[in-house]
mmCIF file with all atom_site columns, C-alpha atoms and ligand atoms in Angstrom:
data_model
loop_
_atom_site.group_PDB
_atom_site.id
_atom_site.type_symbol
_atom_site.label_atom_id
_atom_site.label_alt_id
_atom_site.label_comp_id
_atom_site.label_asym_id
_atom_site.label_entity_id
_atom_site.label_seq_id
_atom_site.pdbx_PDB_ins_code
_atom_site.Cartn_x
_atom_site.Cartn_y
_atom_site.Cartn_z
_atom_site.occupancy
_atom_site.B_iso_or_equiv
_atom_site.pdbx_formal_charge
_atom_site.auth_seq_id
_atom_site.auth_comp_id
_atom_site.auth_asym_id
_atom_site.auth_atom_id
_atom_site.pdbx_PDB_model_num
ATOM   1   C  CA  . MET A 1 1   ? 0.000   0.000  0.000  1.00 0.00 ? 3   MET A CA  1
ATOM   2   C  CA  . ALA A 1 2   ? 1.237   3.525  -0.793 1.00 0.00 ? 4   ALA A CA  1
ATOM   3   C  CA  . SER A 1 3   ? 2.560   5.538  2.131  1.00 0.00 ? 5   SER A CA  1
ATOM   4   C  CA  . GLU A 1 4   ? 0.092   7.899  3.763  1.00 0.00 ? 6   GLU A CA  1
ATOM   5   C  CA  . PRO A 1 5   ? 1.216   11.500 4.127  1.00 0.00 ? 7   PRO A CA  1
ATOM   6   C  CA  . GLU A 1 6   ? 2.114   12.234 7.720  1.00 0.00 ? 8   GLU A CA  1
ATOM   7   C  CA  . LEU A 1 7   ? 0.549   15.329 9.162  1.00 0.00 ? 9   LEU A CA  1
ATOM   8   C  CA  . GLN A 1 8   ? 2.699   17.006 11.789 1.00 0.00 ? 10  GLN A CA  1
ATOM   9   C  CA  . ARG A 1 9   ? 0.875   20.204 12.633 1.00 0.00 ? 11  ARG A CA  1
ATOM   10  C  CA  . LEU A 1 10  ? -2.281  21.651 11.154 1.00 0.00 ? 12  LEU A CA  1
ATOM   11  C  CA  . TYR A 1 11  ? -3.610  25.142 11.771 1.00 0.00 ? 13  TYR A CA  1
ATOM   12  C  CA  . LEU A 1 12  ? -7.210  26.206 11.167 1.00 0.00 ? 14  LEU A CA  1
ATOM   13  C  CA  . ILE A 1 13  ? -8.026  29.871 10.557 1.00 0.00 ? 15  ILE A CA  1
ATOM   14  C  CA  . GLY A 1 14  ? -11.206 31.766 9.665  1.00 0.00 ? 16  GLY A CA  1
ATOM   15  C  CA  . MET A 1 15  ? -13.916 34.029 10.965 1.00 0.00 ? 17  MET A CA  1
ATOM   16  C  CA  . PRO A 1 16  ? -15.712 33.445 14.260 1.00 0.00 ? 18  PRO A CA  1
ATOM   17  C  CA  . GLY A 1 17  ? -18.356 30.781 13.710 1.00 0.00 ? 19  GLY A CA  1
ATOM   18  C  CA  . ALA A 1 18  ? -16.535 29.258 10.727 1.00 0.00 ? 20  ALA A CA  1
ATOM   19  C  CA  . GLY A 1 19  ? -16.202 25.956 12.599 1.00 0.00 ? 21  GLY A CA  1
ATOM   20  C  CA  . LYS A 1 20  ? -12.472 25.980 13.417 1.00 0.00 ? 22  LYS A CA  1
ATOM   21  C  CA  . THR A 1 21  ? -12.963 24.469 16.849 1.00 0.00 ? 23  THR A CA  1
ATOM   22  C  CA  . THR A 1 22  ? -15.569 21.942 15.700 1.00 0.00 ? 24  THR A CA  1
ATOM   23  C  CA  . LEU A 1 23  ? -13.736 20.764 12.570 1.00 0.00 ? 25  LEU A CA  1
ATOM   24  C  CA  . GLY A 1 24  ? -10.377 20.901 14.371 1.00 0.00 ? 26  GLY A CA  1
ATOM   25  C  CA  . ARG A 1 25  ? -11.596 18.438 16.993 1.00 0.00 ? 27  ARG A CA  1
ATOM   26  C  CA  . GLY A 1 26  ? -12.862 16.107 14.251 1.00 0.00 ? 28  GLY A CA  1
ATOM   27  C  CA  . LEU A 1 27  ? -9.613  16.288 12.293 1.00 0.00 ? 29  LEU A CA  1
ATOM   28  C  CA  . ALA A 1 28  ? -7.573  15.589 15.418 1.00 0.00 ? 30  ALA A CA  1
ATOM   29  C  CA  . VAL A 1 29  ? -9.594  12.426 16.041 1.00 0.00 ? 31  VAL A CA  1
ATOM   30  C  CA  . ALA A 1 30  ? -9.284  11.374 12.393 1.00 0.00 ? 32  ALA A CA  1
ATOM   31  C  CA  . TYR A 1 31  ? -5.494  11.845 12.353 1.00 0.00 ? 33  TYR A CA  1
ATOM   32  C  CA  . GLU A 1 32  ? -5.043  10.616 15.932 1.00 0.00 ? 34  GLU A CA  1
ATOM   33  C  CA  . LEU A 1 33  ? -3.397  13.888 16.902 1.00 0.00 ? 35  LEU A CA  1
ATOM   34  C  CA  . PRO A 1 34  ? -3.789  15.970 20.039 1.00 0.00 ? 36  PRO A CA  1
ATOM   35  C  CA  . PHE A 1 35  ? -6.257  18.828 19.579 1.00 0.00 ? 37  PHE A CA  1
ATOM   36  C  CA  . LEU A 1 36  ? -5.514  22.327 20.857 1.00 0.00 ? 38  LEU A CA  1
ATOM   37  C  CA  . ASP A 1 37  ? -7.766  25.367 20.754 1.00 0.00 ? 39  ASP A CA  1
ATOM   38  C  CA  . LEU A 1 38  ? -5.865  28.623 21.120 1.00 0.00 ? 40  LEU A CA  1
ATOM   39  C  CA  . ASP A 1 39  ? -8.714  30.375 22.965 1.00 0.00 ? 41  ASP A CA  1
ATOM   40  C  CA  . GLU A 1 40  ? -8.957  27.466 25.415 1.00 0.00 ? 42  GLU A CA  1
ATOM   41  C  CA  . GLU A 1 41  ? -5.201  27.576 26.025 1.00 0.00 ? 43  GLU A CA  1
ATOM   42  C  CA  . ILE A 1 42  ? -5.388  31.306 26.774 1.00 0.00 ? 44  ILE A CA  1
ATOM   43  C  CA  . VAL A 1 43  ? -8.378  30.773 29.087 1.00 0.00 ? 45  VAL A CA  1
ATOM   44  C  CA  . ARG A 1 44  ? -6.549  27.997 30.948 1.00 0.00 ? 46  ARG A CA  1
ATOM   45  C  CA  . ARG A 1 45  ? -3.429  30.113 31.470 1.00 0.00 ? 47  ARG A CA  1
ATOM   46  C  CA  . GLU A 1 46  ? -5.404  33.215 32.498 1.00 0.00 ? 48  GLU A CA  1
ATOM   47  C  CA  . GLY A 1 47  ? -7.987  31.412 34.646 1.00 0.00 ? 49  GLY A CA  1
ATOM   48  C  CA  . ARG A 1 48  ? -10.826 33.477 33.141 1.00 0.00 ? 50  ARG A CA  1
ATOM   49  C  CA  . SER A 1 49  ? -12.992 33.440 30.028 1.00 0.00 ? 51  SER A CA  1
ATOM   50  C  CA  . VAL A 1 50  ? -12.170 35.265 26.783 1.00 0.00 ? 52  VAL A CA  1
ATOM   51  C  CA  . ALA A 1 51  ? -15.123 37.589 27.473 1.00 0.00 ? 53  ALA A CA  1
ATOM   52  C  CA  . ASP A 1 52  ? -13.757 38.365 30.957 1.00 0.00 ? 54  ASP A CA  1
ATOM   53  C  CA  . ILE A 1 53  ? -10.254 39.030 29.593 1.00 0.00 ? 55  ILE A CA  1
ATOM   54  C  CA  . PHE A 1 54  ? -11.650 41.471 27.017 1.00 0.00 ? 56  PHE A CA  1
ATOM   55  C  CA  . ALA A 1 55  ? -13.861 43.183 29.630 1.00 0.00 ? 57  ALA A CA  1
ATOM   56  C  CA  . ALA A 1 56  ? -11.142 43.533 32.266 1.00 0.00 ? 58  ALA A CA  1
ATOM   57  C  CA  . GLU A 1 57  ? -8.036  44.152 30.150 1.00 0.00 ? 59  GLU A CA  1
ATOM   58  C  CA  . GLY A 1 58  ? -9.169  45.146 26.662 1.00 0.00 ? 60  GLY A CA  1
ATOM   59  C  CA  . GLU A 1 59  ? -8.358  43.761 23.239 1.00 0.00 ? 61  GLU A CA  1
ATOM   60  C  CA  . ASP A 1 60  ? -4.670  44.754 23.090 1.00 0.00 ? 62  ASP A CA  1
ATOM   61  C  CA  . TYR A 1 61  ? -3.942  42.655 26.171 1.00 0.00 ? 63  TYR A CA  1
ATOM   62  C  CA  . PHE A 1 62  ? -5.856  39.690 24.714 1.00 0.00 ? 64  PHE A CA  1
ATOM   63  C  CA  . ARG A 1 63  ? -3.900  39.970 21.431 1.00 0.00 ? 65  ARG A CA  1
ATOM   64  C  CA  . GLU A 1 64  ? -0.627  40.035 23.309 1.00 0.00 ? 66  GLU A CA  1
ATOM   65  C  CA  . ARG A 1 65  ? -1.614  36.919 25.315 1.00 0.00 ? 67  ARG A CA  1
ATOM   66  C  CA  . GLU A 1 66  ? -2.845  35.266 22.107 1.00 0.00 ? 68  GLU A CA  1
ATOM   67  C  CA  . ALA A 1 67  ? 0.481   35.825 20.344 1.00 0.00 ? 69  ALA A CA  1
ATOM   68  C  CA  . ALA A 1 68  ? 2.510   34.706 23.375 1.00 0.00 ? 70  ALA A CA  1
ATOM   69  C  CA  . THR A 1 69  ? 0.411   31.550 23.823 1.00 0.00 ? 71  THR A CA  1
ATOM   70  C  CA  . LEU A 1 70  ? 0.752   30.666 20.150 1.00 0.00 ? 72  LEU A CA  1
ATOM   71  C  CA  . ARG A 1 71  ? 4.539   31.054 20.429 1.00 0.00 ? 73  ARG A CA  1
ATOM   72  C  CA  . GLU A 1 72  ? 4.604   28.852 23.517 1.00 0.00 ? 74  GLU A CA  1
ATOM   73  C  CA  . ILE A 1 73  ? 2.578   26.114 21.801 1.00 0.00 ? 75  ILE A CA  1
ATOM   74  C  CA  . GLN A 1 74  ? 4.764   26.236 18.699 1.00 0.00 ? 76  GLN A CA  1
ATOM   75  C  CA  . GLN A 1 75  ? 7.949   25.910 20.724 1.00 0.00 ? 77  GLN A CA  1
ATOM   76  C  CA  . GLN A 1 76  ? 6.794   22.624 22.237 1.00 0.00 ? 78  GLN A CA  1
ATOM   77  C  CA  . PRO A 1 77  ? 7.768   19.549 20.262 1.00 0.00 ? 79  PRO A CA  1
ATOM   78  C  CA  . GLY A 1 78  ? 5.095   17.238 18.910 1.00 0.00 ? 80  GLY A CA  1
ATOM   79  C  CA  . ARG A 1 79  ? 2.242   16.968 16.506 1.00 0.00 ? 81  ARG A CA  1
ATOM   80  C  CA  . PHE A 1 80  ? -1.161  18.635 16.882 1.00 0.00 ? 82  PHE A CA  1
ATOM   81  C  CA  . VAL A 1 81  ? -4.168  20.232 15.268 1.00 0.00 ? 83  VAL A CA  1
ATOM   82  C  CA  . LEU A 1 82  ? -4.634  23.826 16.453 1.00 0.00 ? 84  LEU A CA  1
ATOM   83  C  CA  . ALA A 1 83  ? -7.848  25.815 16.050 1.00 0.00 ? 85  ALA A CA  1
ATOM   84  C  CA  . THR A 1 84  ? -6.915  29.512 16.213 1.00 0.00 ? 86  THR A CA  1
ATOM   85  C  CA  . GLY A 1 85  ? -9.232  32.371 17.160 1.00 0.00 ? 87  GLY A CA  1
ATOM   86  C  CA  . GLY A 1 86  ? -10.807 34.402 14.360 1.00 0.00 ? 88  GLY A CA  1
ATOM   87  C  CA  . GLY A 1 87  ? -8.406  37.306 14.801 1.00 0.00 ? 89  GLY A CA  1
ATOM   88  C  CA  . THR A 1 88  ? -5.231  35.306 15.354 1.00 0.00 ? 90  THR A CA  1
ATOM   89  C  CA  . PRO A 1 89  ? -3.701  35.613 11.853 1.00 0.00 ? 91  PRO A CA  1
ATOM   90  C  CA  . CYS A 1 90  ? -4.341  39.361 11.776 1.00 0.00 ? 92  CYS A CA  1
ATOM   91  C  CA  . PHE A 1 91  ? -2.247  40.449 14.768 1.00 0.00 ? 93  PHE A CA  1
ATOM   92  C  CA  . HIS A 1 92  ? 1.432   40.574 15.680 1.00 0.00 ? 94  HIS A CA  1
ATOM   93  C  CA  . HIS A 1 93  ? 3.601   38.152 13.710 1.00 0.00 ? 95  HIS A CA  1
ATOM   94  C  CA  . ASN A 1 94  ? 1.092   35.304 14.019 1.00 0.00 ? 96  ASN A CA  1
ATOM   95  C  CA  . LEU A 1 95  ? 0.297   34.616 10.369 1.00 0.00 ? 97  LEU A CA  1
ATOM   96  C  CA  . GLU A 1 96  ? 3.979   34.257 9.417  1.00 0.00 ? 98  GLU A CA  1
ATOM   97  C  CA  . ASP A 1 97  ? 4.506   31.925 12.380 1.00 0.00 ? 99  ASP A CA  1
ATOM   98  C  CA  . LEU A 1 98  ? 1.531   29.785 11.368 1.00 0.00 ? 100 LEU A CA  1
ATOM   99  C  CA  . LEU A 1 99  ? 2.578   29.601 7.712  1.00 0.00 ? 101 LEU A CA  1
ATOM   100 C  CA  . ALA A 1 100 ? 6.134   28.644 8.645  1.00 0.00 ? 102 ALA A CA  1
ATOM   101 C  CA  . ASP A 1 101 ? 5.120   25.745 10.876 1.00 0.00 ? 103 ASP A CA  1
ATOM   102 C  CA  . GLY A 1 102 ? 2.513   23.624 9.104  1.00 0.00 ? 104 GLY A CA  1
ATOM   103 C  CA  . PRO A 1 103 ? -0.326  23.578 6.623  1.00 0.00 ? 105 PRO A CA  1
ATOM   104 C  CA  . VAL A 1 104 ? -2.775  26.415 7.301  1.00 0.00 ? 106 VAL A CA  1
ATOM   105 C  CA  . LEU A 1 105 ? -6.376  25.767 6.315  1.00 0.00 ? 107 LEU A CA  1
ATOM   106 C  CA  . TYR A 1 106 ? -8.820  28.653 5.858  1.00 0.00 ? 108 TYR A CA  1
ATOM   107 C  CA  . LEU A 1 107 ? -12.450 27.812 6.529  1.00 0.00 ? 109 LEU A CA  1
ATOM   108 C  CA  . GLU A 1 108 ? -14.329 30.217 4.280  1.00 0.00 ? 110 GLU A CA  1
ATOM   109 C  CA  . VAL A 1 109 ? -17.968 30.532 5.319  1.00 0.00 ? 111 VAL A CA  1
ATOM   110 C  CA  . PRO A 1 110 ? -20.452 33.152 4.051  1.00 0.00 ? 112 PRO A CA  1
ATOM   111 C  CA  . VAL A 1 111 ? -21.287 35.922 6.482  1.00 0.00 ? 113 VAL A CA  1
ATOM   112 C  CA  . ALA A 1 112 ? -25.016 35.054 6.612  1.00 0.00 ? 114 ALA A CA  1
ATOM   113 C  CA  . GLU A 1 113 ? -24.146 31.527 7.760  1.00 0.00 ? 115 GLU A CA  1
ATOM   114 C  CA  . LEU A 1 114 ? -21.635 32.859 10.303 1.00 0.00 ? 116 LEU A CA  1
ATOM   115 C  CA  . ALA A 1 115 ? -24.322 35.166 11.692 1.00 0.00 ? 117 ALA A CA  1
ATOM   116 C  CA  . ALA A 1 116 ? -26.835 32.336 12.024 1.00 0.00 ? 118 ALA A CA  1
ATOM   117 C  CA  . ARG A 1 117 ? -24.341 30.256 14.000 1.00 0.00 ? 119 ARG A CA  1
ATOM   118 C  CA  . ILE A 1 118 ? -23.094 33.127 16.166 1.00 0.00 ? 120 ILE A CA  1
ATOM   119 C  CA  . LEU A 1 119 ? -26.515 34.461 17.164 1.00 0.00 ? 121 LEU A CA  1
ATOM   120 C  CA  . ALA A 1 120 ? -27.090 31.420 19.341 1.00 0.00 ? 122 ALA A CA  1
ATOM   121 C  CA  . ALA A 1 121 ? -23.938 32.067 21.366 1.00 0.00 ? 123 ALA A CA  1
ATOM   122 C  CA  . ALA A 1 122 ? -23.020 35.749 20.898 1.00 0.00 ? 124 ALA A CA  1
ATOM   123 C  CA  . ALA A 1 123 ? -22.161 36.247 24.575 1.00 0.00 ? 125 ALA A CA  1
ATOM   124 C  CA  . GLN A 1 124 ? -19.107 34.019 24.153 1.00 0.00 ? 126 GLN A CA  1
ATOM   125 C  CA  . ARG A 1 125 ? -17.697 36.315 21.450 1.00 0.00 ? 127 ARG A CA  1
ATOM   126 C  CA  . PRO A 1 126 ? -16.995 39.691 23.026 1.00 0.00 ? 128 PRO A CA  1
ATOM   127 C  CA  . LEU A 1 127 ? -16.237 41.472 19.762 1.00 0.00 ? 129 LEU A CA  1
ATOM   128 C  CA  . LEU A 1 128 ? -19.685 40.512 18.466 1.00 0.00 ? 130 LEU A CA  1
ATOM   129 C  CA  . ALA A 1 129 ? -21.751 40.631 21.660 1.00 0.00 ? 131 ALA A CA  1
ATOM   130 C  CA  . GLY A 1 130 ? -24.251 43.406 22.280 1.00 0.00 ? 132 GLY A CA  1
ATOM   131 C  CA  . LEU A 1 131 ? -25.144 44.067 18.649 1.00 0.00 ? 133 LEU A CA  1
ATOM   132 C  CA  . PRO A 1 132 ? -28.846 44.942 18.452 1.00 0.00 ? 134 PRO A CA  1
ATOM   133 C  CA  . ASP A 1 133 ? -29.990 42.560 15.730 1.00 0.00 ? 135 ASP A CA  1
ATOM   134 C  CA  . ARG A 1 134 ? -29.077 40.205 12.895 1.00 0.00 ? 136 ARG A CA  1
ATOM   135 C  CA  . ALA A 1 135 ? -28.573 43.068 10.393 1.00 0.00 ? 137 ALA A CA  1
ATOM   136 C  CA  . ALA A 1 136 ? -26.093 44.762 12.736 1.00 0.00 ? 138 ALA A CA  1
ATOM   137 C  CA  . LEU A 1 137 ? -24.234 41.484 13.253 1.00 0.00 ? 139 LEU A CA  1
ATOM   138 C  CA  . ILE A 1 138 ? -24.029 40.864 9.493  1.00 0.00 ? 140 ILE A CA  1
ATOM   139 C  CA  . SER A 1 139 ? -22.774 44.374 8.916  1.00 0.00 ? 141 SER A CA  1
ATOM   140 C  CA  . ARG A 1 140 ? -20.068 43.973 11.603 1.00 0.00 ? 142 ARG A CA  1
ATOM   141 C  CA  . LEU A 1 141 ? -19.034 40.577 10.176 1.00 0.00 ? 143 LEU A CA  1
ATOM   142 C  CA  . ASP A 1 142 ? -18.872 42.043 6.648  1.00 0.00 ? 144 ASP A CA  1
ATOM   143 C  CA  . GLU A 1 143 ? -16.669 44.876 7.809  1.00 0.00 ? 145 GLU A CA  1
ATOM   144 C  CA  . THR A 1 144 ? -14.415 42.521 9.801  1.00 0.00 ? 146 THR A CA  1
ATOM   145 C  CA  . LEU A 1 145 ? -14.080 40.081 6.909  1.00 0.00 ? 147 LEU A CA  1
ATOM   146 C  CA  . ARG A 1 146 ? -13.279 42.880 4.460  1.00 0.00 ? 148 ARG A CA  1
ATOM   147 C  CA  . TYR A 1 147 ? -10.205 43.701 6.541  1.00 0.00 ? 149 TYR A CA  1
ATOM   148 C  CA  . ARG A 1 148 ? -9.251  40.135 7.518  1.00 0.00 ? 150 ARG A CA  1
ATOM   149 C  CA  . LYS A 1 149 ? -9.631  38.544 4.079  1.00 0.00 ? 151 LYS A CA  1
ATOM   150 C  CA  . ARG A 1 150 ? -6.128  39.706 3.068  1.00 0.00 ? 152 ARG A CA  1
ATOM   151 C  CA  . PHE A 1 151 ? -4.721  37.581 5.920  1.00 0.00 ? 153 PHE A CA  1
ATOM   152 C  CA  . TYR A 1 152 ? -7.007  34.573 5.505  1.00 0.00 ? 154 TYR A CA  1
ATOM   153 C  CA  . ASP A 1 153 ? -6.330  34.493 1.754  1.00 0.00 ? 155 ASP A CA  1
ATOM   154 C  CA  . ARG A 1 154 ? -2.670  33.719 2.379  1.00 0.00 ? 156 ARG A CA  1
ATOM   155 C  CA  . ALA A 1 155 ? -3.509  30.231 3.665  1.00 0.00 ? 157 ALA A CA  1
ATOM   156 C  CA  . PRO A 1 156 ? -2.301  27.619 1.183  1.00 0.00 ? 158 PRO A CA  1
ATOM   157 C  CA  . LEU A 1 157 ? -5.380  25.477 1.844  1.00 0.00 ? 159 LEU A CA  1
ATOM   158 C  CA  . ARG A 1 158 ? -9.021  26.495 1.805  1.00 0.00 ? 160 ARG A CA  1
ATOM   159 C  CA  . CYS A 1 159 ? -12.416 24.898 2.028  1.00 0.00 ? 161 CYS A CA  1
ATOM   160 C  CA  . THR A 1 160 ? -15.651 26.754 1.486  1.00 0.00 ? 162 THR A CA  1
ATOM   161 C  CA  . ALA A 1 161 ? -18.940 26.486 3.367  1.00 0.00 ? 163 ALA A CA  1
ATOM   162 C  CA  . ASP A 1 162 ? -20.551 23.059 2.890  1.00 0.00 ? 164 ASP A CA  1
ATOM   163 C  CA  . ALA A 1 163 ? -17.290 21.654 1.513  1.00 0.00 ? 165 ALA A CA  1
ATOM   164 C  CA  . CYS A 1 164 ? -15.614 22.054 4.925  1.00 0.00 ? 166 CYS A CA  1
ATOM   165 C  CA  . THR A 1 165 ? -16.307 18.431 5.815  1.00 0.00 ? 167 THR A CA  1
ATOM   166 C  CA  . LEU A 1 166 ? -13.905 16.016 7.421  1.00 0.00 ? 168 LEU A CA  1
ATOM   167 C  CA  . ASP A 1 167 ? -13.674 13.885 4.268  1.00 0.00 ? 169 ASP A CA  1
ATOM   168 C  CA  . ASN A 1 168 ? -13.073 16.838 1.937  1.00 0.00 ? 170 ASN A CA  1
ATOM   169 C  CA  . VAL A 1 169 ? -10.408 18.303 4.159  1.00 0.00 ? 171 VAL A CA  1
ATOM   170 C  CA  . ARG A 1 170 ? -8.642  14.948 4.436  1.00 0.00 ? 172 ARG A CA  1
ATOM   171 C  CA  . ARG A 1 171 ? -8.601  14.732 0.637  1.00 0.00 ? 173 ARG A CA  1
ATOM   172 C  CA  . LEU A 1 172 ? -7.225  18.281 0.383  1.00 0.00 ? 174 LEU A CA  1
ATOM   173 C  CA  . LEU A 1 173 ? -4.481  17.476 2.862  1.00 0.00 ? 175 LEU A CA  1
ATOM   174 C  CA  . ALA A 1 174 ? -3.576  14.227 1.112  1.00 0.00 ? 176 ALA A CA  1
ATOM   175 C  CA  . GLN A 1 175 ? -3.019  16.195 -2.115 1.00 0.00 ? 177 GLN A CA  1
ATOM   176 C  CA  . TYR A 1 176 ? -1.032  18.869 -0.347 1.00 0.00 ? 178 TYR A CA  1
ATOM   177 C  CA  . LEU A 1 177 ? 1.290   16.896 1.890  1.00 0.00 ? 179 LEU A CA  1
ATOM   178 C  CA  . PRO A 1 178 ? 4.387   15.185 0.537  1.00 0.00 ? 180 PRO A CA  1
ATOM   179 C  CA  . LEU A 1 179 ? 4.261   11.415 0.964  1.00 0.00 ? 181 LEU A CA  1
ATOM   180 C  CA  . ALA A 1 180 ? 6.117   10.202 4.043  1.00 0.00 ? 182 ALA A CA  1
HETATM 181 N  N1  . ADP B 2 .   ? -20.105 22.752 9.520  1.00 0.00 ? 5   ADP B N1  1
HETATM 182 C  C1  . ADP B 2 .   ? -20.976 23.308 10.384 1.00 0.00 ? 5   ADP B C1  1
HETATM 183 N  N2  . ADP B 2 .   ? -22.272 23.408 10.075 1.00 0.00 ? 5   ADP B N2  1
HETATM 184 C  C2  . ADP B 2 .   ? -23.165 23.980 10.922 1.00 0.00 ? 5   ADP B C2  1
HETATM 185 N  N3  . ADP B 2 .   ? -22.849 24.468 12.146 1.00 0.00 ? 5   ADP B N3  1
HETATM 186 C  C3  . ADP B 2 .   ? -21.560 24.393 12.512 1.00 0.00 ? 5   ADP B C3  1
HETATM 187 C  C4  . ADP B 2 .   ? -20.550 23.816 11.665 1.00 0.00 ? 5   ADP B C4  1
HETATM 188 N  N4  . ADP B 2 .   ? -19.356 23.894 12.286 1.00 0.00 ? 5   ADP B N4  1
HETATM 189 C  C5  . ADP B 2 .   ? -19.591 24.505 13.475 1.00 0.00 ? 5   ADP B C5  1
HETATM 190 N  N5  . ADP B 2 .   ? -20.914 24.780 13.612 1.00 0.00 ? 5   ADP B N5  1
HETATM 191 C  C6  . ADP B 2 .   ? -21.540 25.455 14.754 1.00 0.00 ? 5   ADP B C6  1
HETATM 192 O  O1  . ADP B 2 .   ? -21.191 26.840 14.656 1.00 0.00 ? 5   ADP B O1  1
HETATM 193 C  C7  . ADP B 2 .   ? -20.837 27.357 15.928 1.00 0.00 ? 5   ADP B C7  1
HETATM 194 C  C8  . ADP B 2 .   ? -19.407 27.864 15.865 1.00 0.00 ? 5   ADP B C8  1
HETATM 195 O  O2  . ADP B 2 .   ? -18.525 26.758 15.692 1.00 0.00 ? 5   ADP B O2  1
HETATM 196 P  P1  . ADP B 2 .   ? -17.043 26.805 16.230 1.00 0.00 ? 5   ADP B P1  1
HETATM 197 O  O3  . ADP B 2 .   ? -16.434 25.497 15.902 1.00 0.00 ? 5   ADP B O3  1
HETATM 198 O  O4  . ADP B 2 .   ? -17.028 27.257 17.662 1.00 0.00 ? 5   ADP B O4  1
HETATM 199 O  O5  . ADP B 2 .   ? -16.445 27.945 15.305 1.00 0.00 ? 5   ADP B O5  1
HETATM 200 P  P2  . ADP B 2 .   ? -15.124 28.828 15.473 1.00 0.00 ? 5   ADP B P2  1
HETATM 201 O  O6  . ADP B 2 .   ? -14.201 28.087 16.403 1.00 0.00 ? 5   ADP B O6  1
HETATM 202 O  O7  . ADP B 2 .   ? -14.599 28.939 14.078 1.00 0.00 ? 5   ADP B O7  1
HETATM 203 O  O8  . ADP B 2 .   ? -15.592 30.140 16.007 1.00 0.00 ? 5   ADP B O8  1
HETATM 204 C  C9  . ADP B 2 .   ? -21.051 26.221 16.937 1.00 0.00 ? 5   ADP B C9  1
HETATM 205 O  O9  . ADP B 2 .   ? -22.331 26.374 17.511 1.00 0.00 ? 5   ADP B O9  1
HETATM 206 C  C10 . ADP B 2 .   ? -20.978 24.962 16.083 1.00 0.00 ? 5   ADP B C10 1
HETATM 207 O  O10 . ADP B 2 .   ? -21.755 23.931 16.617 1.00 0.00 ? 5   ADP B O10 1
HETATM 208 O  O1  . S3P B 3 .   ? -12.521 37.074 15.761 1.00 0.00 ? 6   S3P B O1  1
HETATM 209 C  C1  . S3P B 3 .   ? -11.940 37.427 16.810 1.00 0.00 ? 6   S3P B C1  1
HETATM 210 O  O2  . S3P B 3 .   ? -11.242 38.446 16.878 1.00 0.00 ? 6   S3P B O2  1
HETATM 211 C  C2  . S3P B 3 .   ? -12.073 36.556 18.007 1.00 0.00 ? 6   S3P B C2  1
HETATM 212 C  C3  . S3P B 3 .   ? -12.543 35.279 17.847 1.00 0.00 ? 6   S3P B C3  1
HETATM 213 C  C4  . S3P B 3 .   ? -12.698 34.341 18.975 1.00 0.00 ? 6   S3P B C4  1
HETATM 214 O  O3  . S3P B 3 .   ? -12.425 33.005 18.528 1.00 0.00 ? 6   S3P B O3  1
HETATM 215 P  P1  . S3P B 3 .   ? -13.408 32.193 17.524 1.00 0.00 ? 6   S3P B P1  1
HETATM 216 O  O4  . S3P B 3 .   ? -13.033 32.579 16.118 1.00 0.00 ? 6   S3P B O4  1
HETATM 217 O  O5  . S3P B 3 .   ? -13.100 30.766 17.812 1.00 0.00 ? 6   S3P B O5  1
HETATM 218 O  O6  . S3P B 3 .   ? -14.803 32.587 17.862 1.00 0.00 ? 6   S3P B O6  1
HETATM 219 C  C5  . S3P B 3 .   ? -11.786 34.724 20.139 1.00 0.00 ? 6   S3P B C5  1
HETATM 220 O  O7  . S3P B 3 .   ? -10.435 34.465 19.820 1.00 0.00 ? 6   S3P B O7  1
HETATM 221 C  C6  . S3P B 3 .   ? -11.966 36.159 20.501 1.00 0.00 ? 6   S3P B C6  1
HETATM 222 O  O8  . S3P B 3 .   ? -13.302 36.328 20.937 1.00 0.00 ? 6   S3P B O8  1
HETATM 223 C  C7  . S3P B 3 .   ? -11.657 37.105 19.332 1.00 0.00 ? 6   S3P B C7  1
HETATM 224 MG MG1 . MG  B 4 .   ? -13.184 28.618 18.196 1.00 0.00 ? 7   MG  B MG1 1
#
């Protein structure tokens, strides 16, 4: 049988609600790799939720912790799947560090679908909480994506909306990775 490509480290990027955490967990199971979620790692180190960090310290502090936690994770040896936060590639030196260390997969999901998913749990996403209605959320997501797209578009791998399934992503990765 032909050798399977061996995945060392995989990074998922994309807007809030794109499914980075959900798909990342599934991919980690499929590849038998540890799963890490950057937000969860920050929360564990800080002993408080992302919403609490934003409320108490502001976004700059969160971005500094985010970059430092990413660095710390990358310096550890070993294989993993890492789900980043939506803003991760857009701050500090994070995108270059992601691109240098493993395949980066962009989950591209239309704003209307992101809004539908986020509305159920807006309180967990401080940058999107407190918007008055669906139209305001869509407008904020549109504006955010317009700026962030230039970062997300640098990912060498991408899946779009309904094509972001476990099977499709495994096929994409098999084409991308050199055979072991
Ligand atoms: N492929 C999908 N189809 C429909 N809903 C999804 C999908 N992936 C994730 N979700 C839902 O969308 C919400 C956001 O998913 P999550 O994985 O937390 O996204 P992210 O980490 O990119 O912000 C969750 O409620 C999750 O259950
Ligand atoms: O888009 C963003 O700037 C953020 C997205 C969140 O992660 P998810 O993309 O997993 O929601 C989290 O890191 C924080 O609330 C900021
Ligand atoms: Mg997430």
